[in-house]
Coordinates of C-alpha atoms in Angstrom, one line a residue:
Chain M
M590 CA -5.0 -7.2 -23.6
N591 CA -7.6 -4.6 -23.0
F592 CA -6.3 -1.3 -24.4
G593 CA -9.3 0.7 -22.8
V594 CA -8.5 -0.6 -19.4
I595 CA -4.6 0.0 -19.9
K596 CA -5.3 3.6 -21.0
A597 CA -7.6 4.3 -17.9
L598 CA -4.9 2.8 -15.5
V599 CA -2.1 5.0 -17.3
V600 CA -4.3 8.2 -17.0
K601 CA -5.0 7.4 -13.4
D602 CA -1.4 6.6 -12.5
F603 CA -0.2 9.9 -14.0
A604 CA -2.9 11.8 -12.2
L605 CA -2.0 10.2 -8.9
F606 CA 1.9 10.7 -9.5
F607 CA 1.5 14.3 -10.2
R608 CA -0.7 14.7 -7.2
N609 CA 1.8 13.4 -4.9
R610 CA 3.4 16.8 -4.1
F611 CA 6.8 15.2 -3.0
Y612 CA 7.4 13.3 -6.2
T613 CA 6.1 16.4 -8.3
F614 CA 8.6 18.5 -6.6
I615 CA 11.3 16.1 -6.8
T616 CA 10.7 15.7 -10.6
I617 CA 10.8 19.4 -11.2
L618 CA 13.7 20.0 -8.7
G619 CA 15.7 17.2 -10.3
V620 CA 15.4 18.6 -13.7
I621 CA 16.1 22.1 -12.8
T622 CA 19.1 21.2 -10.5
Y623 CA 20.8 18.7 -13.0
L624 CA 20.5 21.2 -15.7
T625 CA 22.0 23.8 -13.6
I626 CA 24.8 21.5 -12.4
Y627 CA 25.5 20.8 -16.0
F628 CA 25.6 24.4 -17.3
V629 CA 27.8 25.5 -14.3
M630 CA 30.5 22.9 -15.0
P631 CA 33.3 24.1 -17.2
S632 CA 32.8 23.5 -20.8
S633 CA 36.2 23.3 -21.7
V634 CA 39.3 21.2 -20.7
D635 CA 42.6 22.5 -19.1
E636 CA 44.9 20.8 -21.3
K637 CA 48.0 22.1 -19.5
L638 CA 50.1 19.6 -17.8
E639 CA 51.8 20.8 -14.7
L640 CA 54.7 19.1 -13.1
G641 CA 57.0 19.8 -10.2
L642 CA 60.6 19.9 -11.0
H643 CA 63.8 19.7 -9.0
A644 CA 66.7 20.4 -11.1
P645 CA 69.9 21.4 -9.6
V646 CA 71.3 21.9 -13.1
M647 CA 68.5 22.7 -15.6
P648 CA 69.2 20.8 -18.9
P649 CA 68.4 23.2 -21.9
V650 CA 65.8 21.0 -23.5
F651 CA 63.6 21.3 -20.4
E652 CA 63.6 25.1 -20.7
I653 CA 62.7 24.9 -24.4
I654 CA 60.0 22.3 -23.9
Q655 CA 58.2 24.7 -21.3
Q656 CA 57.6 27.2 -24.1
E657 CA 55.6 24.8 -26.0
E658 CA 51.9 24.8 -25.1
G659 CA 50.6 22.3 -22.8
L660 CA 53.5 21.5 -20.2
E661 CA 54.7 23.6 -17.5
F662 CA 57.4 22.9 -14.8
V663 CA 57.2 24.4 -11.4
L664 CA 60.7 24.5 -9.8
Y665 CA 61.6 23.4 -6.4
D666 CA 64.8 24.1 -4.5
S667 CA 65.2 20.6 -3.1
K668 CA 64.1 17.0 -3.5
E669 CA 62.3 17.1 -0.2
A670 CA 60.3 20.2 -1.2
L671 CA 59.4 18.6 -4.4
K672 CA 58.2 15.5 -2.4
D673 CA 56.2 17.6 -0.2
A674 CA 54.4 19.4 -3.1
V675 CA 53.5 16.0 -4.7
T676 CA 52.4 14.5 -1.2
D677 CA 50.1 17.5 -0.4
G678 CA 48.4 17.3 -3.9
T679 CA 50.0 20.6 -5.3
H680 CA 51.2 18.4 -8.3
E681 CA 50.1 15.0 -9.4
A682 CA 53.6 14.2 -10.4
G683 CA 57.2 15.5 -9.8
V684 CA 60.6 15.0 -11.5
A685 CA 63.8 15.1 -9.7
L686 CA 67.0 15.4 -11.7
Q687 CA 70.5 14.7 -10.3
V688 CA 73.3 17.3 -10.1
D689 CA 75.5 15.4 -12.6
I690 CA 72.9 15.1 -15.2
M691 CA 74.6 17.2 -17.8
E692 CA 78.0 15.5 -17.2
K693 CA 76.5 12.2 -17.7
F694 CA 74.6 13.3 -20.9
A695 CA 78.1 14.6 -22.1
S696 CA 79.9 11.5 -21.2
G697 CA 77.2 9.3 -22.7
L698 CA 76.3 7.7 -19.4
K699 CA 72.7 7.2 -18.3
P700 CA 71.6 9.7 -15.4
F701 CA 69.2 8.7 -12.8
V702 CA 65.9 10.5 -12.8
T703 CA 63.4 10.0 -10.0
L704 CA 59.6 10.4 -10.6
Y705 CA 57.2 11.1 -7.8
F706 CA 53.4 10.6 -8.2
S707 CA 50.6 11.1 -5.8
T708 CA 48.7 8.1 -4.6
D709 CA 45.6 9.2 -6.6
A710 CA 47.5 9.8 -9.9
P711 CA 45.9 7.9 -12.6
D712 CA 47.9 5.4 -14.7
E713 CA 47.7 7.5 -17.7
L714 CA 49.6 10.3 -16.0
K715 CA 52.4 7.8 -15.1
D716 CA 52.7 6.7 -18.5
I717 CA 52.8 10.3 -19.8
V718 CA 55.5 11.4 -17.5
E719 CA 57.7 8.4 -18.1
A720 CA 57.2 9.0 -21.9
L721 CA 57.8 12.6 -21.5
I722 CA 61.3 12.1 -19.7
I723 CA 62.3 9.6 -22.4
E724 CA 61.4 12.0 -25.1
L725 CA 63.3 14.8 -23.5
S726 CA 66.5 12.6 -23.1
Y727 CA 66.3 11.9 -26.7
L728 CA 66.0 15.5 -27.6
Q729 CA 68.9 16.4 -25.2
T730 CA 71.3 13.5 -26.3
G731 CA 69.8 11.2 -28.8
Q732 CA 70.1 8.3 -26.4
A733 CA 67.8 6.7 -23.8
L734 CA 68.1 7.6 -20.0
G735 CA 68.4 4.8 -17.5
I736 CA 64.8 4.7 -16.2
E737 CA 62.2 2.1 -16.2
V738 CA 59.6 2.7 -18.9
S739 CA 56.6 0.6 -19.8
A740 CA 55.3 0.7 -23.3
K741 CA 51.8 1.5 -22.4
I742 CA 49.3 3.2 -24.9
L743 CA 48.1 6.4 -23.7
G744 CA 44.4 6.8 -23.3
P745 CA 42.5 9.1 -25.7
D746 CA 41.6 11.7 -23.0
L747 CA 44.9 12.7 -22.4
L748 CA 46.3 12.9 -25.9
G749 CA 44.5 16.1 -26.5
E750 CA 41.0 14.6 -27.0
Q751 CA 39.8 15.3 -23.5
I752 CA 36.0 15.3 -22.8
P753 CA 35.0 18.3 -20.6
I754 CA 34.0 17.2 -17.2
R755 CA 30.4 18.3 -17.6
D756 CA 30.0 16.1 -20.6
R757 CA 31.2 13.2 -18.7
M758 CA 28.8 14.3 -15.9
R759 CA 26.0 14.7 -18.4
L760 CA 25.4 10.9 -18.5
M761 CA 25.3 10.5 -14.8
L762 CA 22.9 13.4 -14.4
A763 CA 20.6 11.9 -17.0
I764 CA 20.5 8.6 -15.3
M765 CA 20.0 9.9 -11.9
L766 CA 17.2 12.0 -13.2
I767 CA 15.3 9.0 -14.6
M768 CA 16.2 6.8 -11.6
F769 CA 14.3 9.1 -9.4
E770 CA 11.2 8.0 -11.3
M771 CA 11.9 4.4 -10.3
M772 CA 11.4 5.4 -6.6
G773 CA 8.2 7.3 -7.8
L774 CA 6.8 4.4 -9.5
A775 CA 7.7 2.0 -6.7
S776 CA 5.9 4.3 -4.3
L777 CA 2.9 4.4 -6.4
I778 CA 2.7 0.6 -6.5
S779 CA 3.3 0.3 -2.8
E780 CA 0.6 2.7 -2.2
E781 CA -1.8 0.6 -4.4
V782 CA -0.9 -2.5 -2.2
E783 CA -0.9 -0.6 1.2
Q784 CA -4.4 1.1 0.4
D785 CA -5.6 -2.2 -1.0
T786 CA -6.9 -0.4 -4.2
I787 CA -5.2 -3.3 -6.1
R788 CA -7.8 -5.6 -4.6
A789 CA -10.5 -3.3 -6.0
L790 CA -8.9 -3.3 -9.5
L791 CA -8.4 -7.2 -9.4
V792 CA -12.3 -7.9 -9.1
T793 CA -12.9 -5.7 -12.4
P794 CA -12.4 -7.1 -15.9
M795 CA -8.8 -5.8 -15.6
S796 CA -6.3 -8.6 -15.9
V797 CA -3.1 -8.7 -14.1
R798 CA -1.3 -8.4 -17.4
D799 CA -3.3 -5.0 -18.0
F800 CA -2.1 -3.7 -14.6
F801 CA 1.5 -4.3 -15.4
T802 CA 1.4 -3.1 -18.9
A803 CA 0.0 0.1 -17.7
K804 CA 2.6 0.5 -15.1
L805 CA 5.3 -0.2 -17.5
I806 CA 4.0 2.3 -20.0
M807 CA 3.7 4.9 -17.2
G808 CA 7.1 4.2 -15.8
V809 CA 9.0 4.1 -19.0
S810 CA 7.4 7.1 -20.6
L811 CA 7.8 9.3 -17.6
A812 CA 11.5 8.3 -17.3
F813 CA 12.2 8.4 -20.9
V814 CA 10.5 11.8 -21.5
Q815 CA 12.7 13.3 -18.8
G816 CA 15.9 11.7 -19.8
A817 CA 15.4 12.4 -23.5
L818 CA 14.5 16.0 -22.6
F819 CA 17.5 16.5 -20.4
M820 CA 19.9 15.0 -23.0
A821 CA 18.5 17.3 -25.7
I822 CA 18.9 20.5 -23.5
V823 CA 22.4 19.6 -22.6
G824 CA 23.4 18.6 -26.2
G825 CA 23.6 14.9 -25.3
L826 CA 21.7 14.2 -28.5
N827 CA 24.2 15.9 -30.8
S828 CA 26.2 12.7 -31.5
Q829 CA 24.4 9.4 -32.4
P830 CA 21.0 10.6 -31.2
L831 CA 19.2 7.4 -32.2
I832 CA 21.6 5.3 -30.1
V833 CA 21.4 7.6 -27.3
L834 CA 17.5 7.5 -27.4
T835 CA 17.4 3.7 -27.7
A836 CA 19.7 3.4 -24.6
L837 CA 17.5 5.8 -22.8
L838 CA 14.5 3.9 -23.5
L839 CA 16.1 0.7 -22.5
G840 CA 17.3 2.4 -19.3
S841 CA 13.8 3.6 -18.6
A842 CA 12.6 0.0 -18.8
L843 CA 15.4 -1.2 -16.6
F844 CA 14.4 1.3 -14.0
T845 CA 10.7 0.4 -14.4
G846 CA 11.5 -3.0 -13.7
S847 CA 13.8 -2.1 -10.8
G848 CA 10.7 -0.1 -9.5
F849 CA 8.6 -3.3 -9.5
L850 CA 11.4 -5.0 -7.4
I851 CA 11.5 -2.0 -5.0
A852 CA 7.6 -2.0 -4.8
S853 CA 7.6 -5.8 -4.0
L854 CA 10.1 -5.1 -1.1
A855 CA 8.7 -1.9 0.2
K856 CA 5.6 -1.4 2.4
D857 CA 5.2 2.4 2.0
M858 CA 6.8 5.6 0.5
L859 CA 9.5 5.8 3.0
T860 CA 10.7 2.2 2.6
S861 CA 10.3 2.7 -1.2
M862 CA 12.7 5.5 -0.7
G863 CA 15.2 3.6 1.3
W864 CA 15.3 0.6 -1.1
G865 CA 15.3 3.1 -4.1
I866 CA 18.3 4.9 -2.7
T867 CA 20.3 1.8 -2.1
L868 CA 19.5 0.7 -5.7
L869 CA 20.3 4.2 -7.0
L870 CA 23.8 4.2 -5.3
I871 CA 24.6 0.9 -7.0
Y872 CA 23.3 1.9 -10.3
S873 CA 25.3 5.1 -10.2
I874 CA 28.6 3.5 -9.8
P875 CA 29.3 2.8 -13.6
A876 CA 28.5 6.4 -14.3
F877 CA 31.2 7.4 -11.8
G878 CA 33.6 5.4 -13.9
V879 CA 32.8 7.7 -17.0
I880 CA 33.5 10.7 -14.8
F881 CA 36.6 9.5 -13.2
P882 CA 38.3 7.2 -15.7
G883 CA 40.1 4.1 -14.1
T884 CA 38.2 4.4 -10.8
V885 CA 35.9 1.7 -11.8
T886 CA 37.1 -1.8 -12.6
G887 CA 35.8 -4.9 -14.1
W888 CA 33.4 -5.9 -11.4
A889 CA 31.2 -3.0 -12.4
K890 CA 30.1 -5.1 -15.3
A891 CA 28.0 -7.0 -13.1
I892 CA 25.9 -3.9 -12.6
P893 CA 23.1 -3.5 -15.3
T894 CA 23.7 0.1 -15.7
Y895 CA 27.3 -0.4 -16.8
Y896 CA 25.9 -1.1 -20.3
L897 CA 23.6 1.7 -20.3
T898 CA 26.2 4.2 -19.2
N899 CA 28.8 2.8 -21.6
T900 CA 26.5 2.9 -24.6
I901 CA 25.4 6.5 -23.9
H902 CA 29.1 7.6 -23.2
Q903 CA 30.4 5.9 -26.2
A904 CA 27.7 7.3 -28.4
S905 CA 27.4 10.8 -27.1
N906 CA 30.9 11.4 -26.2
L907 CA 33.0 9.3 -28.5
N908 CA 30.7 9.1 -31.5
A909 CA 30.5 5.3 -31.4
G910 CA 28.2 3.6 -33.8
W911 CA 25.8 0.6 -33.7
G912 CA 28.6 -1.8 -34.4
D913 CA 30.6 -0.6 -31.5
I914 CA 27.7 -0.8 -28.8
W915 CA 25.4 -3.6 -30.0
T916 CA 26.8 -6.1 -27.6
D917 CA 26.2 -3.6 -24.7
L918 CA 22.6 -3.0 -25.9
L919 CA 22.1 -6.8 -26.1
I920 CA 23.3 -7.5 -22.6
L921 CA 21.4 -4.5 -21.3
L922 CA 18.2 -6.0 -22.8
A923 CA 18.8 -9.3 -21.2
F924 CA 19.3 -7.5 -17.8
I925 CA 16.0 -5.8 -18.4
L926 CA 14.0 -8.9 -19.2
V927 CA 15.3 -10.7 -16.0
I928 CA 14.6 -7.6 -13.9
V929 CA 11.2 -6.7 -15.3
W930 CA 10.2 -10.5 -15.0
G931 CA 11.6 -10.8 -11.6
G932 CA 9.8 -7.5 -10.5
I933 CA 6.4 -8.8 -11.9
M934 CA 6.7 -12.2 -10.2
A935 CA 7.6 -10.7 -6.9
L936 CA 4.7 -8.3 -7.1
R937 CA 2.3 -10.8 -8.2
R938 CA 3.1 -12.6 -4.9
K939 CA 2.4 -9.7 -2.8
F940 CA -1.0 -9.1 -4.6
R941 CA -2.1 -12.6 -3.2
Chain T
M281 CA -36.1 -23.8 -13.2
A282 CA -34.3 -20.5 -13.3
Q283 CA -30.5 -20.7 -13.3
D284 CA -28.9 -20.0 -9.9
A285 CA -26.8 -16.8 -9.8
I286 CA -24.2 -18.2 -7.5
V287 CA -23.3 -21.9 -7.2
A288 CA -20.6 -23.2 -4.8
D289 CA -20.1 -26.8 -5.4
K290 CA -17.9 -28.5 -2.6
L291 CA -15.8 -25.4 -2.6
A292 CA -12.5 -25.8 -0.5
Y293 CA -9.4 -23.7 0.2
W294 CA -6.6 -24.3 2.7
F295 CA -3.5 -22.5 3.7
G296 CA -0.9 -25.3 4.4
D297 CA -2.5 -27.3 7.1
L298 CA -5.3 -24.8 8.0
V299 CA -8.6 -25.6 6.1
A300 CA -10.2 -22.1 5.7
V301 CA -13.1 -23.5 3.6
D302 CA -14.1 -27.1 3.9
H303 CA -16.0 -28.3 0.7
I304 CA -19.0 -26.2 1.2
S305 CA -22.0 -26.3 -1.2
F306 CA -24.8 -23.7 -1.6
S307 CA -26.6 -21.9 -4.2
V308 CA -28.1 -18.3 -4.5
A309 CA -31.0 -17.7 -6.8
K310 CA -31.1 -14.8 -9.2
G311 CA -32.6 -11.7 -7.4
E312 CA -32.2 -13.3 -3.8
I313 CA -30.3 -11.7 -0.9
L314 CA -28.2 -14.2 1.0
G315 CA -27.0 -13.1 4.3
F316 CA -23.7 -14.8 4.9
L317 CA -22.8 -14.9 8.5
G318 CA -20.0 -16.2 10.8
P319 CA -17.4 -15.1 13.3
N320 CA -13.9 -13.9 12.4
G321 CA -11.9 -16.6 10.8
A322 CA -14.9 -18.7 9.8
G323 CA -14.0 -18.7 6.1
K324 CA -16.4 -16.1 4.8
T325 CA -13.7 -13.9 3.2
T326 CA -12.0 -16.8 1.7
T327 CA -15.3 -18.1 0.3
V328 CA -16.0 -14.5 -1.2
K329 CA -12.5 -14.3 -2.6
M330 CA -13.1 -17.7 -4.5
L331 CA -16.4 -16.6 -5.7
T332 CA -15.2 -13.3 -6.9
G333 CA -12.0 -14.7 -8.7
Q334 CA -9.5 -13.2 -6.2
L335 CA -8.6 -16.9 -5.3
K336 CA -8.6 -20.0 -7.1
P337 CA -10.2 -22.8 -5.3
K338 CA -8.1 -25.6 -4.2
D339 CA -11.0 -28.0 -4.8
G340 CA -14.7 -27.8 -5.8
K341 CA -16.3 -25.3 -8.2
A342 CA -17.3 -21.7 -8.0
I343 CA -20.0 -21.1 -10.5
L344 CA -21.5 -17.5 -11.3
L345 CA -24.2 -17.1 -13.8
G346 CA -23.5 -20.5 -15.1
M347 CA -19.9 -19.7 -15.7
D348 CA -16.8 -21.5 -13.8
V349 CA -15.2 -18.6 -12.1
P350 CA -11.4 -19.4 -12.7
E351 CA -12.0 -20.3 -16.4
N352 CA -14.2 -17.2 -17.2
I353 CA -12.7 -14.8 -14.8
E354 CA -12.8 -11.6 -17.0
H355 CA -16.3 -12.4 -18.1
V356 CA -17.5 -13.2 -14.6
Q357 CA -15.8 -10.0 -13.1
S358 CA -17.5 -8.0 -15.6
E359 CA -20.9 -9.1 -14.2
I360 CA -20.2 -8.6 -10.5
G361 CA -19.7 -5.7 -8.2
V362 CA -17.7 -5.9 -4.9
C363 CA -17.9 -3.7 -2.0
F364 CA -15.1 -4.3 0.6
E365 CA -15.3 -4.0 4.2
D366 CA -12.2 -1.8 4.5
T367 CA -12.1 1.4 2.4
N368 CA -9.9 0.9 -0.6
L369 CA -10.6 4.1 -2.5
Y370 CA -8.1 6.3 -4.4
Q371 CA -7.8 8.9 -1.8
R372 CA -6.1 11.6 -3.9
M373 CA -8.9 11.4 -6.5
S374 CA -12.3 12.9 -6.3
A375 CA -15.6 10.7 -5.9
V376 CA -16.4 11.4 -9.6
E377 CA -12.8 10.4 -10.6
N378 CA -13.1 7.2 -8.6
L379 CA -16.4 6.1 -10.2
N380 CA -15.3 7.3 -13.7
L381 CA -12.1 5.1 -13.6
F382 CA -14.1 2.2 -12.7
A383 CA -16.7 2.8 -15.3
R384 CA -13.9 2.9 -17.9
L385 CA -12.4 -0.4 -16.4
F386 CA -15.9 -1.9 -16.9
N387 CA -16.2 -0.4 -20.2
V388 CA -19.6 1.3 -19.3
K389 CA -20.8 3.7 -22.0
S390 CA -22.4 6.9 -21.0
F391 CA -21.9 6.6 -17.2
D392 CA -23.5 9.2 -15.2
A393 CA -21.4 9.5 -12.1
Y394 CA -23.3 12.4 -10.7
A395 CA -26.6 10.4 -10.9
L396 CA -25.0 7.6 -8.9
L397 CA -23.5 9.9 -6.3
K398 CA -26.9 11.6 -5.9
R399 CA -28.3 8.1 -5.2
V400 CA -25.9 7.5 -2.3
G401 CA -26.2 11.3 -1.2
L402 CA -22.7 12.4 -2.2
A403 CA -23.6 14.6 -5.2
E404 CA -22.8 17.8 -3.3
R405 CA -19.3 16.5 -2.5
E406 CA -18.8 15.0 -5.9
K407 CA -15.5 17.0 -6.7
D408 CA -13.8 16.8 -3.3
R409 CA -10.8 14.4 -2.8
V410 CA -11.8 11.3 -1.0
E411 CA -9.2 11.8 1.7
N412 CA -11.4 14.6 2.9
Y413 CA -14.5 12.4 3.3
S414 CA -15.7 11.1 6.6
K415 CA -16.0 7.2 7.1
G416 CA -19.6 7.0 6.3
M417 CA -19.2 9.0 3.1
K418 CA -16.4 6.8 2.1
Q419 CA -18.5 3.8 2.7
R420 CA -21.3 5.2 0.7
L421 CA -19.0 5.7 -2.2
M422 CA -17.7 2.3 -2.0
V423 CA -21.2 1.0 -2.3
A424 CA -21.6 3.4 -5.3
R425 CA -18.4 2.1 -6.9
S426 CA -19.7 -1.5 -6.7
L427 CA -22.7 -0.5 -8.6
V428 CA -20.9 1.3 -11.5
S429 CA -21.6 -1.5 -14.0
Q430 CA -25.0 -2.2 -12.7
P431 CA -23.8 -5.7 -11.8
Q432 CA -25.9 -8.9 -11.9
I433 CA -24.4 -10.1 -8.6
L434 CA -23.4 -7.8 -5.7
F435 CA -21.0 -8.9 -3.1
L436 CA -21.2 -6.6 0.0
D437 CA -18.8 -7.2 2.8
E438 CA -20.0 -5.5 6.0
P439 CA -21.3 -2.4 4.1
T440 CA -22.7 -0.7 7.2
T441 CA -20.1 -1.5 9.9
G442 CA -19.2 1.6 11.9
L443 CA -21.7 3.8 10.2
D444 CA -24.2 6.2 11.6
P445 CA -27.8 5.2 11.4
T446 CA -28.6 7.5 8.7
S447 CA -25.9 6.2 6.5
S448 CA -26.6 2.6 7.3
E449 CA -30.4 3.1 6.4
A450 CA -29.3 4.8 3.1
I451 CA -27.1 1.7 2.3
R452 CA -29.9 -0.7 3.2
N453 CA -32.3 1.1 1.0
I454 CA -29.8 0.9 -1.9
I455 CA -29.5 -3.0 -1.3
L456 CA -33.2 -3.3 -1.4
E457 CA -33.4 -1.1 -4.6
E458 CA -30.7 -3.3 -6.2
R459 CA -32.7 -6.3 -5.4
K460 CA -35.7 -4.8 -7.0
R461 CA -33.6 -4.1 -10.1
G462 CA -33.0 -7.8 -10.1
A463 CA -29.5 -8.1 -8.7
T464 CA -28.4 -11.2 -6.6
I465 CA -26.9 -10.0 -3.4
F466 CA -24.4 -11.8 -1.3
L467 CA -24.3 -10.1 2.0
T468 CA -21.4 -10.7 4.4
T469 CA -22.4 -9.2 7.7
H470 CA -21.9 -9.3 11.5
D471 CA -25.0 -7.3 12.0
M472 CA -27.8 -9.8 12.8
M473 CA -30.6 -7.2 12.8
E474 CA -29.5 -6.2 9.3
A475 CA -29.2 -9.8 8.0
D476 CA -32.5 -10.5 9.4
K477 CA -34.3 -7.4 8.0
L478 CA -32.6 -7.8 4.5
S479 CA -32.0 -11.2 3.7
D480 CA -34.0 -13.8 2.0
R481 CA -31.9 -16.6 3.5
V482 CA -29.1 -16.7 5.8
A483 CA -26.1 -18.9 5.8
F484 CA -24.1 -19.6 9.1
M485 CA -20.6 -20.4 8.5
N486 CA -18.3 -21.9 11.3
Q487 CA -14.8 -23.4 11.0
G488 CA -14.8 -23.5 7.2
K489 CA -18.3 -25.2 7.1
I490 CA -21.8 -24.0 6.4
V491 CA -23.7 -25.3 9.6
A492 CA -27.2 -23.9 8.7
L493 CA -28.8 -22.3 5.6
D494 CA -32.4 -21.2 5.4
K495 CA -34.8 -18.4 5.7
P496 CA -34.5 -16.5 9.0
L497 CA -38.1 -17.3 9.9
N498 CA -37.4 -21.0 9.4
L499 CA -34.3 -21.0 11.5
K500 CA -36.0 -19.2 14.2
Q501 CA -38.7 -21.7 14.1
K502 CA -36.6 -24.6 14.2
Y503 CA -33.9 -23.6 16.5
G504 CA -35.4 -20.7 18.6
K505 CA -37.3 -20.9 21.8
R506 CA -40.6 -19.1 21.6
A507 CA -41.7 -17.5 24.9
L508 CA -43.9 -14.9 26.5
K509 CA -42.0 -12.3 28.7
A510 CA -44.1 -10.7 31.4
R511 CA -43.4 -7.9 33.7
V512 CA -45.2 -8.3 37.1
S513 CA -45.6 -5.9 40.1
G514 CA -43.9 -7.7 43.0
K515 CA -45.1 -7.4 46.7
S516 CA -42.7 -4.6 47.5
G517 CA -43.9 -2.7 44.5
T518 CA -40.8 -3.5 42.4
L519 CA -41.0 -4.9 38.8
E520 CA -40.1 -8.5 38.2
S521 CA -39.7 -10.6 35.0
R522 CA -41.6 -14.0 34.3
E523 CA -41.1 -16.1 31.3
I524 CA -43.5 -18.7 29.9
V525 CA -42.1 -20.9 27.3
L526 CA -44.6 -21.6 24.6
D527 CA -45.5 -24.8 22.8
T528 CA -45.1 -27.0 25.9
P529 CA -47.8 -29.1 27.6
Q530 CA -47.3 -26.9 30.7
T531 CA -48.0 -23.4 28.7
P532 CA -51.7 -23.2 29.2
G533 CA -51.4 -23.9 32.9
D534 CA -48.4 -21.4 33.4
L535 CA -50.4 -18.9 31.5
Q536 CA -53.4 -19.2 33.6
N537 CA -51.4 -18.9 36.7
L538 CA -49.6 -15.9 35.6
F539 CA -52.8 -14.0 35.3
E540 CA -54.5 -15.3 38.3
K541 CA -51.6 -14.9 40.8
E542 CA -49.5 -12.1 39.6
N543 CA -50.2 -8.5 38.9
V544 CA -49.3 -8.4 35.2
V545 CA -48.0 -4.9 34.1
T546 CA -46.6 -5.8 30.5
I547 CA -46.5 -8.9 28.5
H548 CA -45.0 -9.6 25.1
S549 CA -43.9 -12.5 22.9
E550 CA -40.3 -13.1 22.3
E551 CA -38.6 -15.0 19.5
A552 CA -35.0 -16.1 19.2
T553 CA -32.5 -13.8 17.4
L554 CA -30.2 -15.1 14.7
E555 CA -27.4 -14.6 17.1
D556 CA -29.1 -16.9 19.7
I557 CA -29.6 -19.5 17.0
F558 CA -25.9 -19.3 15.9
I559 CA -24.8 -19.7 19.4
K560 CA -27.1 -22.6 19.7
I561 CA -25.6 -24.3 16.7
T562 CA -22.0 -23.7 17.1
G563 CA -21.6 -23.0 20.8
R564 CA -19.9 -19.6 20.1
G565 CA -20.8 -16.1 19.4
L566 CA -20.6 -14.2 16.1
T567 CA -18.2 -11.7 17.4
E568 CA -15.7 -14.2 18.9

């Protein structure tokens, strides 16, 4: 490997990258936009649980519990009105009590309680409301109500350890920011092929290995510096910074390898953008799972960025240590090796 | 005997069933200019690609400066300069930046980009981005780039195609200067006049094979038809052409008749062009 050659290529690539007005603009705009989005998002979590309630007769315990912080019932005159409120999204859940609830409590019988949930209510909420009703029945009578309950463990987020939406989003913003560099790199390589400058390079003492090493250095450093800077500004390095930086470095390598793949498919800047956006959307899916828990299921594990997002989320939001995330990092590394190798092979074919 | 700069020994390359280069053999001496001629698709570019290490020969050997090209690729490439037919410069960089980049790739110490640009007539536009250059300026920069490392062997692919006479002449002068410096020049061109003027020897390539390789004069003598062309004044006063083929038993008689019976206005000798010879050998034109 010729370090003088690699240095010359890296300097050249940076110069060409920043002379492309579009990518320079997108890079600066990306940093500013994502930082703005982060800082305008609420920094605290609304921990109040608001439920719709139809109660022809209000058990005293329901009134007492409302005075406690964190739970509020909005009363509806009829069951139909309650159902409408849940259906139109006013409440994610509603509780309908029967007229004879107090008599049943008094006689030791089990009253019937109907729970309504909106279609997009997360499982955690269903568990919470079911548990809440059981708890209230115990408080009122010391016996269980006749409703179906499941003994699910509540997720940490809704047990008073919620993560502000902007901190959940921080991860996606950082990843999207560095993913844009993937398109920039792909475009730079496509241009090299399109303008045939690669042929001029290949008849110099530069080896193909030097060429790819230079592109890797350029792609990884450009993406990593932006990602690290962004995370530092938005407080993403406050918890487990070494793990977060390691994950960002690996993520930058993943996106650089993906940039090679895109460049092997693309013919010019426009097709680079097309392929890049397609891949960007796929790569973003696991990050949506962090923002909206429960929306992304097991199949997302087939997406390499799942292991990147999971690592950064666990480390920066939940203070996970090396022991918790090492398997994710290992799988991510395996994906990187396959993607970088595949990208290089595909590009080499294009150079011939 | 001095070592040849370029040796092709039964060099061959094929793409599937299509034989692009069919076991060709030739050599180019140090300091020699070889004109490499042939129509499109004859196999010239593939030959150059094998000689410059861009393609690995499927058969035979490509040897430059005594080194097998595929086995010593980096060493060989540090001794050659290549000027491509199509412009492949970094458009968003200036001429100086383009040259400095290649100087670093060739590890040239104390490189003077300005002096080289002055030599090709671009010194005044040294800091302009290449995207703002005319075609002629870009081509001159391409030639300059191939000279960055003062290579021992220069591969020039159609270096003057599409250029104005001034730019073409400037590039021809550089080629001759490089030969004077001792460089070996492998000149691929369609321009017969240029090949004739510059080349010590020319090689004709057709359908993957070298069909002729010799000094231009020898080829003309061997394949060309020597003749005298005369313009005579006809009976009605119009000018008419007459041709007398030389080197035949009838030549003296024909010549005598011309001067006795015709009113000769002009007369000059005519020799075959390389294009004529190529057509004679291959049955097809160079631009087909």
